[in-house]
CSV table of C-alpha atoms in Angstrom, one decimal:
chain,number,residue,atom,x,y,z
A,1,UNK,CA,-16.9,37.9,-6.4
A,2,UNK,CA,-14.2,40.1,-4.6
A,3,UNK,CA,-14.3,43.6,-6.6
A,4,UNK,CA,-15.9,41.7,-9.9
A,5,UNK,CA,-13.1,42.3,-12.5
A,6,UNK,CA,-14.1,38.8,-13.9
A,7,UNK,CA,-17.5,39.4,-13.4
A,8,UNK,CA,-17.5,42.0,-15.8
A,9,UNK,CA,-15.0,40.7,-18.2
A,10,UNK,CA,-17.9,38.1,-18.7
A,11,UNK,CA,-20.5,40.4,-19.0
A,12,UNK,CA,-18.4,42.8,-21.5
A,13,UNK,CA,-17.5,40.3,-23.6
A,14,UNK,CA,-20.8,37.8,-23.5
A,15,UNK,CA,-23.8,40.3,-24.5
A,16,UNK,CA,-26.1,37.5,-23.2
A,17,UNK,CA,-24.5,36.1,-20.0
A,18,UNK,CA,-25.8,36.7,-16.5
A,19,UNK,CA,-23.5,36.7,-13.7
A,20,UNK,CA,-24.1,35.5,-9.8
A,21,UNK,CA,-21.8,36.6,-7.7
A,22,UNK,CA,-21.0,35.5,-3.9
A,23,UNK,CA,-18.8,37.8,-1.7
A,24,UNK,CA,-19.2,37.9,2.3
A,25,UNK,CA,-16.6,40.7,3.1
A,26,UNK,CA,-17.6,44.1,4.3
A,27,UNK,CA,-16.5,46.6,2.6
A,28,UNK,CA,-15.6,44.3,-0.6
A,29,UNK,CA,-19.2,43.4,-0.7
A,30,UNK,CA,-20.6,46.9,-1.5
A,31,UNK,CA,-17.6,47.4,-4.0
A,32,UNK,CA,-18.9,44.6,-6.4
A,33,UNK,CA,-22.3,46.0,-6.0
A,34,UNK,CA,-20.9,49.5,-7.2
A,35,UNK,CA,-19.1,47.9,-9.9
A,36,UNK,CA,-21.5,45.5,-11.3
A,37,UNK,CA,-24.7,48.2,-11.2
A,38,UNK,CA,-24.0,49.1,-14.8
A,39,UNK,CA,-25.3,45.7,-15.9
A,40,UNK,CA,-28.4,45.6,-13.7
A,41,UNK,CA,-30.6,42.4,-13.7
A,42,UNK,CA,-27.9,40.2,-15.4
A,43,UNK,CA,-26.1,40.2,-12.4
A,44,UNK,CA,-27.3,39.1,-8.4
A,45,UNK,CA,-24.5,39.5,-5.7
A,46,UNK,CA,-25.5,37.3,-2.5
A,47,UNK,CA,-23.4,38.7,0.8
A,48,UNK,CA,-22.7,35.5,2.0
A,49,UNK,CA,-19.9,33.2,2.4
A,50,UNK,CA,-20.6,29.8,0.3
A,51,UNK,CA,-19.8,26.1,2.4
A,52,UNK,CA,-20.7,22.9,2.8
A,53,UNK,CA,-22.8,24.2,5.9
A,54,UNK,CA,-25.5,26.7,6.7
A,55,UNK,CA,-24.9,29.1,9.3
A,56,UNK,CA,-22.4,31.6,10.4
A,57,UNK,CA,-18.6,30.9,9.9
A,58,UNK,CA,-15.7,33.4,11.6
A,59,UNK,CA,-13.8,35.7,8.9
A,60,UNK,CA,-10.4,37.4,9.3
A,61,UNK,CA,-9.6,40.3,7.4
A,62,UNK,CA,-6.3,40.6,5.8
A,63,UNK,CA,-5.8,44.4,5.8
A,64,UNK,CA,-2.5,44.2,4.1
A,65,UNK,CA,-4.5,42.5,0.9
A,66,UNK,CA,-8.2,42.3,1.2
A,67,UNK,CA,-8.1,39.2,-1.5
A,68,UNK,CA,-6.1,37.1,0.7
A,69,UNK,CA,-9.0,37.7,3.2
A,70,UNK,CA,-10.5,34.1,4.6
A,71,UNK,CA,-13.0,31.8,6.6
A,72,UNK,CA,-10.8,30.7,9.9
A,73,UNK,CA,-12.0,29.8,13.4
A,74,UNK,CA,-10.2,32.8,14.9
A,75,UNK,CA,-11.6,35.3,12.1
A,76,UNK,CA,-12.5,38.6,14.6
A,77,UNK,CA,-15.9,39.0,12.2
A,78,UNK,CA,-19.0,36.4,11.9
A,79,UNK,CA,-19.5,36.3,8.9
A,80,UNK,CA,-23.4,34.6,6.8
A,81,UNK,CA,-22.5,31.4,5.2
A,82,UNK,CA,-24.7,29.2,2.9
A,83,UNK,CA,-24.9,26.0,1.7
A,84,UNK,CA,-23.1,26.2,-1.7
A,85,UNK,CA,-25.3,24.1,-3.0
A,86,UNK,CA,-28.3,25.8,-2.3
A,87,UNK,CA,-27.9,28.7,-4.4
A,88,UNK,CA,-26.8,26.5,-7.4
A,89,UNK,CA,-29.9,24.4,-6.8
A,90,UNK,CA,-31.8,27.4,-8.1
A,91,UNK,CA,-30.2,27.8,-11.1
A,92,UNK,CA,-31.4,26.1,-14.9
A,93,UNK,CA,-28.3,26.1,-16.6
A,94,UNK,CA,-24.2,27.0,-15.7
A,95,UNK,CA,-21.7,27.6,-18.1
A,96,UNK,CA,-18.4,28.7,-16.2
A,97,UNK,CA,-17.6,28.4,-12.3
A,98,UNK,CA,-14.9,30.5,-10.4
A,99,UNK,CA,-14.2,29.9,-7.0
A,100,UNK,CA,-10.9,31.9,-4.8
A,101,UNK,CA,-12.3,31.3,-1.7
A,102,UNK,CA,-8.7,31.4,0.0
A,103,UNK,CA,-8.5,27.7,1.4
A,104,UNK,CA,-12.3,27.1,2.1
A,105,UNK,CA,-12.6,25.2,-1.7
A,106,UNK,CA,-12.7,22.2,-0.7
A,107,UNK,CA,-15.6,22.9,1.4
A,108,UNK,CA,-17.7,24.5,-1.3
A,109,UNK,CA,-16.8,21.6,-4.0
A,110,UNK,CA,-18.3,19.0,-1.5
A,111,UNK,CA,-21.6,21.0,-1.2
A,112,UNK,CA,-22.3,22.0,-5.0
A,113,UNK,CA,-21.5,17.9,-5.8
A,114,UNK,CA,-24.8,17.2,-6.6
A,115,UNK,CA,-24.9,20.1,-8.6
A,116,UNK,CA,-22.1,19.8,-10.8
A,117,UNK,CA,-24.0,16.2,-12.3
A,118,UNK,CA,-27.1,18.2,-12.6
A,119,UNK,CA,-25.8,21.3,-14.3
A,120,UNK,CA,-22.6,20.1,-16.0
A,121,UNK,CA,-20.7,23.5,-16.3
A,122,UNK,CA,-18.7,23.7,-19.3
A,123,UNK,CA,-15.6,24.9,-17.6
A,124,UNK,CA,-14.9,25.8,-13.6
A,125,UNK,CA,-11.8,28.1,-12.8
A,126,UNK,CA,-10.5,27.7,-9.3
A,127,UNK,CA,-7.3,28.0,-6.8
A,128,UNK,CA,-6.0,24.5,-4.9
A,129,UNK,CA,-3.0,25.5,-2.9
A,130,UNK,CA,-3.3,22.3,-0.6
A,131,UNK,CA,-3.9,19.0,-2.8
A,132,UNK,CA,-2.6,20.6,-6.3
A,133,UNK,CA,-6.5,18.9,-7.7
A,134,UNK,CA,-4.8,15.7,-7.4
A,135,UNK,CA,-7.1,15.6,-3.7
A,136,UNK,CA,-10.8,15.3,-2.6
A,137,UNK,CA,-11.4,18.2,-5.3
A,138,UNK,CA,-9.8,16.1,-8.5
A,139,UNK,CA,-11.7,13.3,-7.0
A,140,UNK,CA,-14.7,15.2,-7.6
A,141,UNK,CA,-14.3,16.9,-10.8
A,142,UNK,CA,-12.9,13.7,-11.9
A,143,UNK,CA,-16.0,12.0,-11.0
A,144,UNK,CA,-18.0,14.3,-13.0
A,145,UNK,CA,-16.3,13.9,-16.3
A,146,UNK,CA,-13.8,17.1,-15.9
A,147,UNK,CA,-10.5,17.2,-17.1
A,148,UNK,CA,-7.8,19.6,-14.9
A,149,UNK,CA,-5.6,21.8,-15.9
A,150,UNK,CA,-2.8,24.1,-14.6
A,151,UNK,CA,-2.7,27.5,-15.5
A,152,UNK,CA,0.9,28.2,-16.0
A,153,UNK,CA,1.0,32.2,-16.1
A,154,UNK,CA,4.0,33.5,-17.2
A,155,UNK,CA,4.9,37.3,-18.8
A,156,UNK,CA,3.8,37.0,-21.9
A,157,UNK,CA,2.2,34.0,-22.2
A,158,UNK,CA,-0.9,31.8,-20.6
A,159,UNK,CA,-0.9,28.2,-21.0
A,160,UNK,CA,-2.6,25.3,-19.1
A,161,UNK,CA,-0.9,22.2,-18.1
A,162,UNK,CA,-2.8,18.6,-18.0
A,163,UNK,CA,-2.4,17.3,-14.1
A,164,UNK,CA,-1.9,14.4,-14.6
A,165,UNK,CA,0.0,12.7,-11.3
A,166,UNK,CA,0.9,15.0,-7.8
A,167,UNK,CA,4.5,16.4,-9.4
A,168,UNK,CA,2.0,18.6,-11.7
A,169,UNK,CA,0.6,20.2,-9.3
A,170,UNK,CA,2.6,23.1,-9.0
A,171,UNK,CA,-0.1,25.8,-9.7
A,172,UNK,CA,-2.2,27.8,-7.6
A,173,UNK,CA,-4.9,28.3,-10.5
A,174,UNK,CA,-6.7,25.5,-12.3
A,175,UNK,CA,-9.1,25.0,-14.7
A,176,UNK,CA,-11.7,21.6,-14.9
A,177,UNK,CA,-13.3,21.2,-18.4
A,178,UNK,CA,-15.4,18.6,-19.4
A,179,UNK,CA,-13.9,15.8,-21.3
């Protein structure tokens, strides 16, 4: 969830949506509960990390930028981490996905696999820095009827970019929508 700017951009601009936010950093955590209390019951914030195991998982904090902030074996913290696919599992019905979780996505794909046939979320933003979604996570989506896409960002334009083959994978953002 880190701070919840998207959060709220969905919640601003969808009068009906409902948001569930994940964020397992101290500090961070309380932040996104400060800044999504204006919307009361259409959000829930869980303070965990998400996986593809239950338990607890070591955290480093990156002072220098708190975003960049991830799961590692010789994080100083010990941080709560569930299942991804657990707290999907309790959900009717998702429309858009986000997950920045610094290097751990692949981790969290493989749990909420099930999940993504069940729910079929109509798009699912996300950030690959190792495989470009050419890897285990295009594999996945793939599977599951999404098309990827790179978000090319530039100054004053946004456009996405079909990844088709390894060279397009030159992106750190992506977007998967269903074909």
């Amino acid at each position: 969830a880190n701070i919840g700017y998207v959060a709220a951009c969905c919640l601003t601009r969808i009068p009906e949506a409902s948001v569930v936010g994940v964020e397992p950093q101290p500090g961070i955590v309380e932040l996104v509960e400060r800044n999504m209390a204006p919307s009361g019951e259409r959000v829930i914030i869980h303070r965990v990390a998400l996986s593809d195991t239950e338990g607890e998982l070591r955290f480093r904090i990156d002072p220098a930028n708190r975003g960049a902030s991830r799961i590692c074996d010789d994080g100083e913290i010990v941080i709560p981490a569930v299942h991804a696919g657990t707290i999907l599992a309790t959900m009717p019905r998702l429309d858009l996905v986000k997950i920045d979780v610094e290097g751990h996505e692949e981790p969290v794909f493989r749990a909420i696999d099930a999940q993504l046939a069940r729910l079929a979320p109509r798009a699912i933003l996300f950030e690959d820095q190792k495989d470009g979604a050419v890897g285990p996570i295009g594999e996945i989506l793939r599977r599951h009827g999404y098309a990827i896409h790179g978000i090319e960002k530039r100054l004053t334009r946004t456009a996405l970019v079909p990844v088709l083959s390894r060279r397009d994978c030159r992106f750190n953002d992506y977007l998967a929508r269903r074909s």
